């Protein structure tokens, strides 16, 4: 008979009729070895109970009084007479009833196959795994049911019939290329035997077989699997196995009734339509279990006892596994307790169609074992499975199909390009040079030297975005580095610091009312002028201009910027990280060029100075004099700055009030809008084909809200600018105040305490100018600060730049101390 199906190239060694794999590569084909397949979740079915059938061995001595079948042939009732009870079952119970899926009494092999196996085999060709097991005491007909008689075709069992059905179904499915493989395993005394190992293509096994588990399932490593292209080949393999079973029982002195035999048919079906990447696999396990009779009956000793123990053990492990499978609450199933359950792990329960056929005797003498077998059957009936199709994807086919698709799409693109007059567009992945070019384009675009980046294709667009990210992150790092060099950045996770900043600073735009300015707390949280672009920079410029004009008004010689008023005595230095040396230099320059520098001694005012009184005037009085005399200039600037500060504060307060008013109005408008909206929704009459129609009132409210938001943003921006100005101005006022007081101290001491002889050195022509006397004197009288600082720098600063502020403070304190000491000396000299 010429096969109508094509046999796919086998993955196992060898070819032709016998294609057994060697021990190293054998074993049931794990699904992933199919065709480089990728496994996909199988289509899950609904839960299904295991089907349990009973086949009663024909006998002339059937115990009619004890064994009764239900009318539907789906139950067996057992009744034991009282007098017999003691001898047969040591139990008070006399009646049992077993519900089953079918009782096969005097049934032909044909009917048994139809009832028990046909559906399971048919479904295997659709991708469902199937397991059929024969259970029962020795001689009850398990092997007869499973294998049948090899001499008589009519009496052939499930195995040959299943093979026949498989090949017949293959013939009926010309749309699919279906391969069939078989293996035959025997488990005897917890050892695994390959019943097809005698075939010439298999060769002697080097290592014993082992049961291997992987995500795809369980398989027996070392078991030969044989590709069969036709029914006859398959039968030959079956007979080979049966023969080996009998021979082994003789030569190895095995009792064949004490071994478990598992004949497996593996099916793999690929569609002949090459575009169909899916394929299915399945396996049918046909299990002929060892005799289930209990140990005491065998009366065996020695070797036989050992066998019986094993049989009972493995069958009782099977029973335990079955009980566990039937218990919904159990999540652990003890499959690995013996070879039998381990080998059948993915064929018991799980996702397969499962059938148990219990073979029993019909004689009264066997009733005890019959009861035991029926109990097993009813336990099995509690087990549910979830049959599912084993569907996989053929990776090779997938790749081929995708390649085809890709080529087609590229052609399509080329056509589109030529139609759009775009030529030579490359759609391949980019190389490093192309990526570097895009990076450079992005940089130039950001700098403004490139107006636009041409769009070429999707890949290029993606790379442009990618390079934007690269450049952006690089710039971020650079900015952060620069900021860290200049400022102390507040850690985002430092909540205390953040809340302090929030308290002192501004609140978010979208949120809440802005607090009333108190004129003190605006400094924090506001970006320094220099860091603000656009509008802020402009306002800063205007502000500075205002300051400098105010300073110039009264004849200041140089423009007064913020920096020009930055005295060394200031507590709030604007350049926190400048080095001490720089500060000193700057200070000297400032002193030489500053417009608020005290007037020279030979000024007309100085000449008009009245003679010194014998007792110095009280300081408040003297301070008023000072402000009119030498301190007039700095006092004027101080006052001017103060008035600017006050004016800015007033404006900030007004702006804040306006913002709050706008905010309140916004809230009210929002409320009104919501009300209108809810009204509209309730009426619902304006909804039309997805278009929203709003009435005039609502529209006006929306416009109003929009306008208010705009106002809010503008005012808020103004407030931010004002606050920055206030902070800046406050700073200047503080500095001026400090300078005024310091200058006054110097003036006061010079005017009322410095002895006449020292005053001489202050006369015109002398190198020492007024206002500088005390400090210069101290410097010259005491230790030279510059030297001391240089010395300090040499000895101490290696500790790092962080120590600068520490040493600055140290030097300043010493300066102050020396100054006071010198002044005391002057006062004492004066008193004498
Ligand atoms: P088991 O495998 O359960 O030990 P077997 O299948 O070897 O039992 O059966 C023992 C004997 O009974 C065999 O000779 C077999 O041919 C015969 N036998 C069992 N069941 C039947 C049956 N239903 N019809 C005819 N003969 C049977
Ligand atoms: Mg048997």
CSV table of C-alpha atoms and ligand atoms in Angstrom, one decimal, residues 55-58 104 106-109 112 134-149 155 245 256-257 288-291 293 359-361, ligand 1:
chain,number,residue,atom,x,y,z
A,55,UNK,CA,-13.6,-5.4,31.4
A,56,UNK,CA,-14.7,-8.7,32.9
A,57,UNK,CA,-12.8,-11.7,31.7
A,58,UNK,CA,-15.2,-14.3,30.2
A,104,UNK,CA,-17.4,-4.5,29.2
A,106,UNK,CA,-18.3,-10.5,27.1
A,107,UNK,CA,-17.1,-7.7,24.9
A,108,UNK,CA,-15.1,-8.3,21.7
A,109,UNK,CA,-11.7,-6.8,21.2
A,112,UNK,CA,-13.4,-2.7,23.6
A,134,UNK,CA,-4.8,-1.5,31.8
A,135,UNK,CA,-4.9,-2.3,35.5
A,136,UNK,CA,-5.8,-5.6,37.3
A,137,UNK,CA,-4.6,-8.8,38.8
A,138,UNK,CA,-2.4,-11.2,36.9
A,139,UNK,CA,-4.4,-13.2,34.4
A,140,UNK,CA,-7.4,-10.9,34.3
A,141,UNK,CA,-6.7,-9.9,30.7
A,142,UNK,CA,-4.5,-6.8,30.7
A,143,UNK,CA,-2.1,-7.9,28.1
A,144,UNK,CA,-4.9,-9.5,26.1
A,145,UNK,CA,-6.7,-6.2,26.1
A,146,UNK,CA,-3.6,-4.1,25.3
A,147,UNK,CA,-1.7,-6.3,22.9
A,148,UNK,CA,-4.1,-9.1,22.2
A,149,UNK,CA,-3.0,-12.3,20.6
A,155,UNK,CA,-8.0,-10.9,18.6
A,245,UNK,CA,9.3,-9.1,26.4
A,256,UNK,CA,6.5,-10.9,32.7
A,257,UNK,CA,3.4,-10.3,34.8
A,288,UNK,CA,0.1,-2.5,30.4
A,289,UNK,CA,0.6,-2.5,34.1
A,290,UNK,CA,2.0,-5.3,36.2
A,291,UNK,CA,-0.5,-7.6,38.1
A,293,UNK,CA,-2.6,-8.8,43.2
A,359,UNK,CA,-9.6,-6.0,34.1
A,360,UNK,CA,-11.3,-8.2,36.5
A,361,UNK,CA,-12.2,-11.9,36.9
B,1,LIG,P1,-2.7,-10.4,32.4
B,1,LIG,O1,-1.9,-9.6,31.4
B,1,LIG,O2,-3.7,-9.5,33.0
B,1,LIG,O3,-1.9,-11.1,33.3
B,1,LIG,P2,-3.5,-11.9,30.2
B,1,LIG,O4,-3.9,-10.8,29.2
B,1,LIG,O5,-2.1,-12.5,29.9
B,1,LIG,O6,-3.6,-11.4,31.7
B,1,LIG,O7,-4.6,-13.1,30.2
B,1,LIG,C1,-4.4,-14.3,30.7
B,1,LIG,C2,-5.0,-15.3,29.7
B,1,LIG,O8,-6.4,-15.1,29.6
B,1,LIG,C3,-4.5,-15.2,28.3
B,1,LIG,O9,-4.3,-16.5,27.8
B,1,LIG,C4,-5.5,-14.5,27.5
B,1,LIG,O10,-5.6,-15.0,26.2
B,1,LIG,C5,-6.7,-14.9,28.3
B,1,LIG,N1,-7.7,-13.8,28.2
B,1,LIG,C6,-7.8,-12.8,29.0
B,1,LIG,N2,-8.8,-12.0,28.8
B,1,LIG,C7,-9.5,-12.6,27.8
B,1,LIG,C8,-10.7,-12.3,27.0
B,1,LIG,N3,-11.4,-11.2,27.3
B,1,LIG,N4,-11.1,-13.1,26.1
B,1,LIG,C9,-10.4,-14.2,25.8
B,1,LIG,N5,-9.3,-14.6,26.5
B,1,LIG,C10,-8.8,-13.8,27.4
